[in-house]
CSV table of C-alpha atoms and ligand atoms in Angstrom, one decimal:
chain,number,residue,atom,x,y,z
A,1,MET,CA,-9.2,-31.1,-9.1
A,2,ASN,CA,-9.2,-27.7,-9.1
A,3,ARG,CA,-6.0,-25.9,-9.6
A,4,PHE,CA,-5.6,-24.9,-6.0
A,5,ASN,CA,-4.3,-28.6,-5.3
A,6,ASP,CA,-2.8,-29.5,-8.1
A,7,VAL,CA,0.8,-30.5,-7.8
A,8,THR,CA,1.6,-31.5,-11.2
A,9,LEU,CA,0.3,-28.5,-12.2
A,10,VAL,CA,2.6,-26.7,-9.7
A,11,LYS,CA,5.6,-28.9,-10.1
A,12,ASN,CA,5.4,-28.4,-14.1
A,13,LEU,CA,5.3,-24.5,-13.1
A,14,VAL,CA,8.3,-23.7,-11.3
A,15,LYS,CA,10.4,-26.2,-13.5
A,16,GLN,CA,8.9,-23.6,-16.0
A,17,ILE,CA,9.6,-21.1,-13.6
A,18,ARG,CA,13.2,-22.8,-12.7
A,19,GLU,CA,14.1,-23.6,-16.7
A,20,PHE,CA,14.3,-20.3,-17.3
A,21,GLU,CA,18.0,-18.3,-17.6
A,22,GLN,CA,17.5,-14.8,-18.6
A,23,GLU,CA,18.4,-12.7,-15.9
A,24,VAL,CA,15.1,-10.8,-15.1
A,25,LYS,CA,14.2,-8.4,-11.9
A,26,ILE,CA,10.4,-9.1,-11.8
A,27,ILE,CA,8.4,-6.1,-8.9
A,28,GLU,CA,5.6,-7.4,-6.6
A,29,VAL,CA,4.0,-4.1,-5.5
A,30,CYS,CA,1.6,-5.1,-3.1
A,31,GLY,CA,2.2,-5.9,0.9
A,32,THR,CA,0.0,-8.8,0.5
A,33,HIS,CA,1.5,-10.3,-2.3
A,34,THR,CA,5.1,-9.5,-0.6
A,35,ARG,CA,3.8,-12.4,2.8
A,36,ALA,CA,2.5,-14.8,0.5
A,37,ILE,CA,5.8,-15.3,-1.2
A,38,VAL,CA,7.7,-15.1,2.2
A,39,GLU,CA,5.4,-17.4,3.7
A,40,SER,CA,5.5,-19.7,0.9
A,41,GLY,CA,8.6,-20.1,0.8
A,42,ILE,CA,8.1,-19.1,-3.2
A,43,ASN,CA,11.4,-16.9,-3.4
A,44,GLN,CA,13.7,-20.0,-1.5
A,45,LEU,CA,12.5,-21.8,-5.2
A,46,LEU,CA,13.6,-18.9,-7.6
A,47,PRO,CA,17.3,-19.6,-9.5
A,48,ASP,CA,20.0,-16.6,-8.6
A,49,ASN,CA,19.0,-15.1,-12.5
A,50,ILE,CA,15.8,-14.1,-11.8
A,51,ALA,CA,14.9,-10.8,-8.4
A,52,LEU,CA,11.5,-10.8,-7.0
A,53,ILE,CA,11.8,-7.5,-5.1
A,54,SER,CA,8.8,-5.6,-2.9
A,55,GLY,CA,7.0,-3.0,-4.2
A,56,PRO,CA,5.7,0.7,-2.4
A,57,GLY,CA,2.3,-1.7,-2.0
A,58,CYS,CA,1.9,-1.6,1.9
A,59,PRO,CA,0.2,1.9,2.8
A,60,ILE,CA,1.9,2.1,5.8
A,61,CYS,CA,5.4,1.7,4.8
A,62,VAL,CA,4.8,4.4,2.6
A,63,THR,CA,3.1,7.1,5.3
A,64,THR,CA,5.6,10.3,5.8
A,65,GLN,CA,7.1,11.2,8.9
A,66,GLY,CA,5.5,14.4,8.7
A,67,TYR,CA,1.9,13.1,8.4
A,68,ILE,CA,2.9,11.0,12.0
A,69,ASP,CA,3.9,14.3,12.9
A,70,LYS,CA,0.3,15.9,12.2
A,71,ALA,CA,-1.7,13.1,13.8
A,72,ILE,CA,0.8,13.0,17.2
A,73,GLU,CA,0.2,17.1,17.3
A,74,LEU,CA,-3.5,16.8,16.5
A,75,ALA,CA,-3.7,13.8,19.3
A,76,ASN,CA,-2.1,16.1,21.3
A,77,ARG,CA,-5.2,19.0,21.4
A,78,ASP,CA,-8.0,18.4,24.4
A,79,GLU,CA,-10.9,19.2,21.3
A,80,VAL,CA,-9.4,16.2,19.0
A,81,ILE,CA,-10.3,12.7,19.1
A,82,ILE,CA,-8.1,10.6,16.4
A,83,THR,CA,-10.0,7.7,15.4
A,84,THR,CA,-6.8,5.3,13.2
A,85,PHE,CA,-6.2,2.1,11.7
A,86,ALA,CA,-4.4,-0.1,14.5
A,87,ASP,CA,-0.9,-0.6,12.5
A,88,LEU,CA,-0.6,3.2,11.7
A,89,ILE,CA,-0.7,3.7,15.9
A,90,LYS,CA,2.7,2.1,15.9
A,91,VAL,CA,4.5,3.6,13.0
A,92,VAL,CA,7.7,6.1,14.5
A,93,GLY,CA,7.1,9.4,13.3
A,94,THR,CA,10.1,12.7,13.5
A,95,ASN,CA,10.5,11.5,18.0
A,96,ASN,CA,7.5,9.3,18.7
A,97,SER,CA,4.4,7.3,18.0
A,98,LEU,CA,0.9,7.8,18.4
A,99,LYS,CA,0.7,5.0,20.7
A,100,GLN,CA,3.1,6.8,23.0
A,101,SER,CA,0.9,9.6,22.9
A,102,LYS,CA,-2.5,7.5,23.5
A,103,ALA,CA,-0.6,6.7,26.4
A,104,LEU,CA,0.7,10.2,27.8
A,105,GLY,CA,-3.2,10.8,27.9
A,106,GLY,CA,-4.0,11.5,23.9
A,107,ASP,CA,-7.8,10.2,22.8
A,108,ILE,CA,-6.0,7.7,20.1
A,109,ARG,CA,-9.2,4.9,19.1
A,110,VAL,CA,-8.6,2.0,17.0
A,111,VAL,CA,-11.6,2.1,14.3
A,112,SER,CA,-11.9,-1.1,11.7
A,113,SER,CA,-13.7,1.1,9.6
A,114,PRO,CA,-14.3,5.1,8.6
A,115,LEU,CA,-17.9,4.2,9.0
A,116,GLU,CA,-17.0,3.8,13.3
A,117,ALA,CA,-15.0,7.0,12.8
A,118,VAL,CA,-18.5,8.9,11.5
A,119,LYS,CA,-20.5,7.0,14.7
A,120,VAL,CA,-17.6,8.4,16.9
A,121,ALA,CA,-18.2,11.6,15.5
A,122,GLN,CA,-21.7,11.1,16.4
A,123,GLU,CA,-21.9,10.0,19.9
A,124,ASN,CA,-19.6,13.1,20.7
A,125,PRO,CA,-21.1,16.4,19.6
A,126,ASN,CA,-18.4,19.0,21.4
A,127,GLN,CA,-14.8,17.4,20.1
A,128,GLU,CA,-13.7,17.4,17.0
A,129,VAL,CA,-13.6,13.9,15.5
A,130,VAL,CA,-10.0,13.5,12.9
A,131,PHE,CA,-9.8,9.6,10.8
A,132,LEU,CA,-6.4,9.1,9.5
A,133,ALA,CA,-7.3,8.5,6.1
A,134,ILE,CA,-4.0,6.6,4.4
A,135,GLY,CA,-4.0,3.6,2.1
A,136,PHE,CA,-5.1,3.8,-2.0
A,137,GLU,CA,-7.7,2.5,-4.4
A,138,THR,CA,-8.7,-0.3,-2.1
A,139,THR,CA,-9.7,1.9,1.2
A,140,ALA,CA,-10.4,5.4,-1.2
A,141,PRO,CA,-14.1,4.3,-1.6
A,142,ILE,CA,-15.0,3.7,2.2
A,143,ILE,CA,-13.4,6.4,2.7
A,144,ALA,CA,-15.4,8.7,0.4
A,145,LEU,CA,-18.8,6.7,1.7
A,146,SER,CA,-17.7,8.8,5.2
A,147,ILE,CA,-17.8,11.4,3.5
A,148,MET,CA,-21.2,11.1,2.1
A,149,GLU,CA,-22.6,9.9,5.7
A,150,ALA,CA,-21.2,12.5,7.6
A,151,ASP,CA,-22.7,14.6,4.4
A,152,ARG,CA,-25.4,13.2,4.8
A,153,LEU,CA,-25.7,13.5,8.8
A,154,LYS,CA,-24.7,17.3,8.4
A,155,LEU,CA,-21.8,16.6,10.9
A,156,ASP,CA,-19.2,19.2,11.3
A,157,ASN,CA,-17.4,17.5,13.3
A,158,TYR,CA,-15.8,15.0,11.2
A,159,SER,CA,-13.1,15.5,9.3
A,160,LEU,CA,-10.3,13.7,7.1
A,161,LEU,CA,-6.0,13.6,7.3
A,162,LEU,CA,-6.1,12.7,4.3
A,163,SER,CA,-2.8,11.0,2.5
A,164,LEU,CA,-4.7,8.6,0.5
A,165,LYS,CA,-2.9,7.3,-2.7
A,166,THR,CA,-3.3,6.0,-5.7
A,167,MET,CA,-0.9,3.5,-7.5
A,168,PRO,CA,-0.7,4.3,-11.5
A,169,ALA,CA,1.9,7.2,-11.2
A,170,VAL,CA,4.2,5.4,-8.6
A,171,ILE,CA,4.6,2.7,-10.8
A,172,GLU,CA,5.1,4.8,-13.4
A,173,GLU,CA,7.6,6.5,-11.0
A,174,LEU,CA,9.5,2.8,-10.4
A,175,ILE,CA,9.3,1.7,-14.5
A,176,LEU,CA,11.1,4.9,-15.1
A,177,ASP,CA,13.9,5.1,-12.5
A,178,LYS,CA,16.3,3.4,-14.6
A,179,GLU,CA,18.2,2.2,-11.5
A,180,VAL,CA,15.3,0.4,-10.9
A,181,ALA,CA,15.3,-1.4,-13.9
A,182,ILE,CA,12.5,-4.2,-13.3
A,183,ASP,CA,11.4,-6.5,-16.7
A,184,GLY,CA,7.7,-7.5,-15.3
A,185,PHE,CA,4.9,-6.7,-12.7
A,186,ILE,CA,3.1,-8.6,-10.5
A,187,CYS,CA,0.5,-5.5,-10.1
A,188,PRO,CA,-1.8,-5.0,-7.2
A,189,GLY,CA,-4.4,-7.9,-6.4
A,190,HIS,CA,-6.6,-5.9,-3.8
A,191,VAL,CA,-6.4,-2.6,-5.9
A,192,SER,CA,-6.9,-4.3,-8.6
A,193,VAL,CA,-10.4,-5.0,-7.7
A,194,ILE,CA,-11.4,-1.7,-7.8
A,195,THR,CA,-9.6,-0.3,-10.6
A,196,GLY,CA,-10.4,-3.3,-13.2
A,197,ALA,CA,-7.3,-4.7,-14.5
A,198,LYS,CA,-7.6,-2.1,-17.6
A,199,GLY,CA,-6.2,-0.2,-14.6
A,200,PHE,CA,-2.3,-1.2,-15.3
A,201,ASP,CA,-3.1,-1.1,-18.8
A,202,PHE,CA,-0.9,1.8,-19.2
A,203,ILE,CA,2.5,-0.9,-18.6
A,204,ALA,CA,1.9,-2.5,-21.4
A,205,ASN,CA,0.8,-0.1,-24.1
A,206,ASN,CA,2.9,3.2,-22.5
A,207,TYR,CA,6.2,0.9,-21.7
A,208,ASN,CA,6.5,-1.6,-23.6
A,209,LEU,CA,6.4,-3.7,-20.1
A,210,PRO,CA,4.7,-7.3,-19.3
A,211,ALA,CA,2.3,-7.8,-15.9
A,212,VAL,CA,-0.5,-9.7,-14.3
A,213,VAL,CA,-2.7,-9.6,-12.0
A,214,ALA,CA,-2.6,-12.0,-9.2
A,215,GLY,CA,-3.7,-13.7,-6.7
A,216,PHE,CA,-2.5,-14.4,-3.5
A,217,GLU,CA,-2.3,-18.2,-3.1
A,218,ARG,CA,0.7,-20.0,-3.7
A,219,VAL,CA,-0.3,-21.3,-7.3
A,220,ASP,CA,-2.0,-17.9,-8.3
A,221,ILE,CA,1.9,-16.3,-7.2
A,222,ILE,CA,3.6,-19.8,-9.2
A,223,MET,CA,1.1,-18.7,-12.1
A,224,ALA,CA,2.0,-15.2,-12.5
A,225,LEU,CA,5.4,-15.7,-12.3
A,226,ALA,CA,5.8,-18.4,-14.9
A,227,ARG,CA,2.9,-16.3,-17.1
A,228,LEU,CA,5.7,-13.3,-16.8
A,229,LEU,CA,8.2,-15.2,-16.9
A,230,GLN,CA,7.3,-16.6,-20.6
A,231,MET,CA,6.2,-13.4,-22.0
A,232,ILE,CA,9.3,-12.0,-21.2
A,233,ASP,CA,10.5,-14.4,-22.5
A,234,ASN,CA,8.1,-14.4,-26.2
A,235,GLY,CA,8.3,-9.9,-26.1
A,236,ILE,CA,4.9,-10.0,-25.2
A,237,SER,CA,3.9,-6.8,-23.8
A,238,ARG,CA,0.3,-7.2,-22.0
A,239,VAL,CA,-1.2,-7.6,-18.7
A,240,ASP,CA,-2.8,-10.5,-18.3
A,241,ASN,CA,-5.3,-10.9,-15.7
A,242,LEU,CA,-5.1,-14.4,-13.7
A,243,TYR,CA,-7.4,-13.3,-10.7
A,244,SER,CA,-10.4,-13.0,-12.7
A,245,ARG,CA,-12.7,-15.1,-10.0
A,246,VAL,CA,-12.2,-11.4,-7.9
A,247,VAL,CA,-11.5,-8.7,-10.3
A,248,LYS,CA,-13.0,-7.7,-13.2
A,249,ALA,CA,-11.4,-6.2,-16.1
A,250,GLU,CA,-13.2,-2.4,-15.7
A,251,GLY,CA,-13.1,-2.9,-11.7
A,252,ASN,CA,-15.5,-1.7,-9.3
A,253,LEU,CA,-17.4,1.1,-11.5
A,254,LYS,CA,-20.4,1.6,-7.9
A,255,ALA,CA,-17.0,2.3,-6.0
A,256,ILE,CA,-14.8,4.5,-9.0
A,257,ALA,CA,-18.1,6.4,-8.9
A,258,MET,CA,-18.2,7.3,-4.8
A,259,MET,CA,-14.2,8.1,-5.0
A,260,GLU,CA,-14.8,10.4,-8.3
A,261,ASP,CA,-17.4,12.0,-6.3
A,262,ILE,CA,-15.3,13.2,-3.2
A,263,PHE,CA,-11.6,12.9,-4.1
A,264,GLU,CA,-10.0,14.3,-7.0
A,265,VAL,CA,-6.4,13.6,-8.1
A,266,GLU,CA,-3.5,15.6,-6.1
A,267,ASP,CA,0.3,15.3,-6.1
A,268,SER,CA,1.5,13.1,-2.9
A,269,THR,CA,4.2,12.5,-1.0
A,270,TRP,CA,5.5,9.0,-0.5
A,271,ARG,CA,8.0,7.7,2.2
A,272,GLY,CA,11.5,7.8,0.8
A,273,LEU,CA,9.8,8.1,-2.7
A,274,GLY,CA,9.5,12.1,-2.3
A,275,ARG,CA,6.6,13.9,-3.4
A,276,ILE,CA,5.6,12.2,-7.5
A,277,GLN,CA,3.0,13.9,-9.0
A,278,GLY,CA,-0.8,12.9,-9.4
A,279,SER,CA,-0.1,10.1,-6.9
A,280,GLY,CA,-2.8,10.9,-4.3
A,281,LEU,CA,-6.4,12.3,-3.4
A,282,GLY,CA,-7.6,15.2,-1.9
A,283,LEU,CA,-10.8,16.6,-1.3
A,284,LYS,CA,-12.6,18.1,-4.4
A,285,LYS,CA,-13.9,21.5,-3.3
A,286,GLY,CA,-17.2,21.1,-2.3
A,287,TYR,CA,-16.3,18.7,0.5
A,288,ALA,CA,-13.0,20.8,1.9
A,289,ARG,CA,-15.1,21.7,4.9
A,290,PHE,CA,-14.2,17.9,5.8
A,291,ASP,CA,-10.2,18.2,5.2
A,292,ALA,CA,-9.0,18.1,8.6
A,293,LYS,CA,-6.1,20.4,7.1
A,294,ASN,CA,-8.1,23.4,6.5
A,295,LYS,CA,-10.1,22.8,9.3
A,296,PHE,CA,-7.2,23.0,11.9
A,297,GLN,CA,-4.7,24.6,9.6
A,298,ILE,CA,-1.9,22.0,9.0
A,299,LYS,CA,0.6,22.2,6.5
A,300,LEU,CA,2.1,18.4,5.7
A,301,GLY,CA,5.1,19.5,3.7
A,302,TYR,CA,8.1,17.6,2.4
A,303,GLN,CA,9.8,15.0,4.6
A,304,GLU,CA,13.4,15.0,4.2
A,305,GLN,CA,14.1,10.9,3.5
A,306,ASP,CA,16.1,9.0,6.9
A,307,LEU,CA,19.1,8.2,6.8
A,308,ILE,CA,18.5,5.6,9.3
A,309,CYS,CA,15.9,3.8,7.2
A,310,SER,CA,16.7,2.0,4.1
A,311,CYS,CA,13.0,2.1,3.9
A,312,GLY,CA,13.4,4.0,1.2
A,313,ASP,CA,15.4,2.1,-1.2
A,314,ILE,CA,13.5,-1.2,0.0
A,315,LEU,CA,9.8,0.3,-1.5
A,316,LYS,CA,12.0,0.8,-4.4
A,317,GLY,CA,13.2,-2.1,-4.9
A,318,LYS,CA,17.3,-1.6,-4.5
A,319,LYS,CA,17.1,-2.8,-1.1
A,320,SER,CA,16.2,-5.7,0.7
A,321,PRO,CA,15.6,-5.5,4.3
A,322,LEU,CA,18.7,-7.8,4.8
A,323,ASP,CA,20.9,-5.2,3.3
A,324,CYS,CA,19.9,-2.5,6.7
A,325,ASP,CA,22.4,-3.2,9.6
A,326,LEU,CA,19.0,-2.4,12.1
A,327,PHE,CA,17.3,-5.2,10.9
A,328,ALA,CA,16.9,-7.4,13.3
A,329,LYS,CA,19.0,-5.8,15.7
A,330,GLY,CA,17.9,-2.1,16.8
A,331,CYS,CA,14.5,-2.9,14.0
A,332,THR,CA,11.7,-5.0,15.4
A,333,PRO,CA,8.1,-6.0,15.0
A,334,LEU,CA,8.4,-4.8,18.9
A,335,ASN,CA,10.9,-1.6,18.2
A,336,PRO,CA,10.2,-0.8,14.9
A,337,LYS,CA,12.3,2.6,13.4
A,338,GLY,CA,10.7,2.0,10.1
A,339,PRO,CA,7.1,2.2,8.9
A,340,CYS,CA,8.1,-1.3,7.0
A,341,MET,CA,8.9,-3.5,9.9
A,342,VAL,CA,5.8,-2.7,11.4
A,343,SER,CA,2.4,-3.6,9.8
A,344,GLU,CA,2.6,-7.1,8.3
A,345,GLU,CA,2.4,-6.7,4.5
A,346,GLY,CA,5.9,-4.1,5.7
A,347,CYS,CA,8.5,-6.3,4.0
A,348,CYS,CA,11.0,-5.9,6.8
A,349,ASN,CA,7.7,-6.8,9.2
A,350,VAL,CA,7.8,-9.7,6.2
A,351,TYR,CA,11.9,-10.8,6.2
A,352,TYR,CA,11.9,-11.0,10.1
A,353,GLU,CA,8.8,-13.6,11.2
A,354,TYR,CA,10.2,-15.5,8.2
A,355,ARG,CA,13.6,-14.7,9.3
A,356,ARG,CA,15.9,-18.2,9.0
B,401,SF4,FE1,13.4,0.2,8.3
B,401,SF4,FE2,13.8,-1.5,10.3
B,401,SF4,FE3,13.2,-2.3,7.9
B,401,SF4,FE4,15.4,-1.5,8.1
B,401,SF4,S1,15.1,-3.4,9.1
B,401,SF4,S2,15.1,-0.3,6.6
B,401,SF4,S3,15.9,0.2,10.3
B,401,SF4,S4,12.2,-0.4,8.5
């Protein structure tokens, strides 16, 4: 019997978790883990002393209103075709969304990969094709590949509106926030595939906290929680890779090399979290011609925190979606007021779908 349907194993691990007596706060950084936890009811199995909080690992949720506003500004130009992943078009900027711009005639096309956007640029040589490049280390390699491809094809009508983010700096920001006070981390599984489990060693080495890299099955998450509690109980600070069937210690070296060829580390603004030093990726000088900011003279400035939506506090684990007055009333997946309600990885969206 493999561990995925070993009921005895699950029961023993759950027993171990429920017997844990200390008050602890564990964060699952990634939105896919949040969905898996709520979907499988793991959050309801936990005793009150174990708080499981959701982190800033949903790319749509951390994209600022200012970024959406700039994308809309570009979409309103006759010469521009905007290409984007599907969920982003529903996110509301300061006043409206790309979906509304599309309804008003903007040429906004949903693509499943930036390579598809390069193809759109090839087929429309008289138009400027802008890809909305958001996401984490998971999507950065394929976006880097699109730049390599555009370079190879000598395209001068393809560019990126960049808001790519990386995990280490935002995790450090959460660790240093005394109000959040995290005792252990479930590291983002998809990002770990690229960066490797070693990419999270700093959590243990620099901050004496335990962390696990975990998969997304119910057993994966229960094992991760049990291992974290065991480490907390024994005062062990280590990063354990429990997802070794997919994640290597060193990560995907080819993908890392591709990112390093095209991008360099820069500061980035996160919705609700503000500007975080060294938490983003910008194009290297040699590829600056593919940067929509340069091409269209755009400034992606600091964004004031949205006072109606509590996504900022939710992304730091300071609030739950249930603490927001708009949850399931003024704000629903069909009429989202904030980005956490838009994406399937968004904490508010997950809680809405599985609310009782
Ligand atoms: Fe923002 Fe809506 Fe979530 Fe409230 S329920 S925090 S308004 S996304």
